[in-house]
Amino acid sequence: MEEKNNIGRRSFLKTVTLTAAGILTTSSCSETANKLSKTVESSTETATAEQPAEPLAMPVRELGKTGVKIPILGLGTSQSLDPVYDKVMHLCFKEGVTYLDTALSYGWGASHRAIANFIKQIGDRKKVWITSKSGNRTPEGLIADIDKCLAELQTDYLDLYLMHGIDDVDMLDKAFIEAGDRLRKSGKTRFFGFSCHGGDVVKLLNKAAEVGGIDAILFRYNFRQYGDRELNLAIDACSKAGIGLLAMKTMASVPGDIEKVVEFRSQNFTLGQAKLKSVWADTRIASIISEMDSVKIARENIAAAKSQKTIKAEEMHQLNRLAALTASYACNGCSHLCESAVNGKIAIADPLRYLMYYECYGKQARARELYQALPLEARNFDIEDLKKASAVCPQKIDIAARLSKARSLLAG
Ligand code: SF4
């Protein structure tokens, strides 16, 4: 099932590059810009939040060279799921969002158990694609952890098993790649890869493209990063190596009152839908994994995925402006920059991510739990030290102010 919903309209759409839309800012990135050349409508049409008038199929894309097509929208499940009957999972399934992304650490087994129950309810394991992850940092631990995943999910295989949230390129050394090979051969997972929230994502992607043995990568990718030449080249390298690319953190949210500096206006999409559309405009990305923690959000995201309308240059321009005006609140997770400026002793990217959960997603309890799980010494900081960290931050974040806010909201 290709993206047939879009094909018929393409001849009517004017093709422009994202550079022309002011998205790519690096002139030497023309090859990448061509890959990002997307159909962007130049005309104005009428509608508000996009809702398809008639049922449409969920578009699918190839996941790298796996030979498998997956829906362009997947359901992230780190939120609390209803263990008896989860309305969001059922709605998503009905609408073609058959990709479920979970992890051993999500709810410490609660996500797995709710998915196991859901599979019983739909009556056929094969109708869903299940990705799970382990945060273990040894090959043996990864091999052992898959059995826990399978036991909790009550299934005998995963579709994709990921090393969870890695930020160290050593996790792509031979021993880990061989562990992936063993797991594939054992039939416990069809495919193997990793996820990364932060650290040096470019380095991780480039190494993955080089070493082989990685089928898919789930990484942070959103409208704020389109001008990042190094990241674009690394995505290109993975794409050429046949690695399936999955995007997360696509909302790149900042607090609502800050986001309002740009009164996003569109006749087709809500701001959230436009953010998704901007990522789907990059056809190197197979799917967006979105944590849809309400029926309302799920409906909105599904409507965007199924919509035949593509994002317009003018809408991309507004996203670009939003990125520029709110940069100092949006941490990209590039902790190798700021944390190494303070000798790796202070946790910066993680507390800022938890602050985002608190301020933007209304996940106060989860944010506090995660913050308080950080070692005490990593939470301590000296304001003077943090000036060095801010000096290297590409987003120009006032790290001392934001960490102070994190501490006041999340420590107690
Ligand atoms: S604070 Fe700045 S340098 Fe540090 S991870 Fe966030 S964006 Fe990167």
PDB file of C-alpha atoms and ligand atoms in Angstrom, residues 198-199 327 330-339 348-350 352 389-390 392-397 399, ligand 1:
ATOM      1  CA  GLY A 198      19.809  13.270  22.523  1.00  0.00           C
ATOM      2  CA  GLY A 199      23.564  13.238  22.645  1.00  0.00           C
ATOM      3  CA  ALA A 327      14.441  28.569  20.067  1.00  0.00           C
ATOM      4  CA  ALA A 330      13.370  24.360  22.857  1.00  0.00           C
ATOM      5  CA  CYS A 331      16.124  22.000  23.919  1.00  0.00           C
ATOM      6  CA  ASN A 332      17.292  19.796  21.031  1.00  0.00           C
ATOM      7  CA  GLY A 333      18.845  17.226  23.303  1.00  0.00           C
ATOM      8  CA  CYS A 334      22.392  17.793  21.992  1.00  0.00           C
ATOM      9  CA  SER A 335      23.799  17.144  25.451  1.00  0.00           C
ATOM     10  CA  HIS A 336      27.279  16.378  24.105  1.00  0.00           C
ATOM     11  CA  LEU A 337      27.643  20.128  23.615  1.00  0.00           C
ATOM     12  CA  CYS A 338      26.446  21.696  26.869  1.00  0.00           C
ATOM     13  CA  GLU A 339      27.184  18.851  29.282  1.00  0.00           C
ATOM     14  CA  ILE A 348      21.089  19.386  31.409  1.00  0.00           C
ATOM     15  CA  ALA A 349      19.213  17.796  28.502  1.00  0.00           C
ATOM     16  CA  ASP A 350      17.256  15.336  30.658  1.00  0.00           C
ATOM     17  CA  LEU A 352      15.001  20.199  30.329  1.00  0.00           C
ATOM     18  CA  ALA A 389      27.130  25.572  28.918  1.00  0.00           C
ATOM     19  CA  SER A 390      24.853  28.314  27.572  1.00  0.00           C
ATOM     20  CA  VAL A 392      27.880  26.538  23.434  1.00  0.00           C
ATOM     21  CA  CYS A 393      24.135  25.971  23.184  1.00  0.00           C
ATOM     22  CA  PRO A 394      22.970  26.320  19.548  1.00  0.00           C
ATOM     23  CA  GLN A 395      19.506  27.272  20.808  1.00  0.00           C
ATOM     24  CA  LYS A 396      20.921  30.016  23.062  1.00  0.00           C
ATOM     25  CA  ILE A 397      19.000  28.647  26.017  1.00  0.00           C
ATOM     26  CA  ILE A 399      20.339  27.027  30.901  1.00  0.00           C
TER      27      ILE A 399
HETATM   28  S1  SF4 B   1      20.603  22.988  26.417  1.00  0.00           S
HETATM   29 FE1  SF4 B   1      21.274  23.559  24.348  1.00  0.00          FE
HETATM   30  S2  SF4 B   1      23.211  22.477  24.033  1.00  0.00           S
HETATM   31 FE2  SF4 B   1      22.193  21.548  25.790  1.00  0.00          FE
HETATM   32  S3  SF4 B   1      21.060  19.845  24.945  1.00  0.00           S
HETATM   33 FE3  SF4 B   1      19.643  21.554  24.996  1.00  0.00          FE
HETATM   34  S4  SF4 B   1      19.845  22.544  22.989  1.00  0.00           S
HETATM   35 FE4  SF4 B   1      21.607  21.186  23.202  1.00  0.00          FE
END
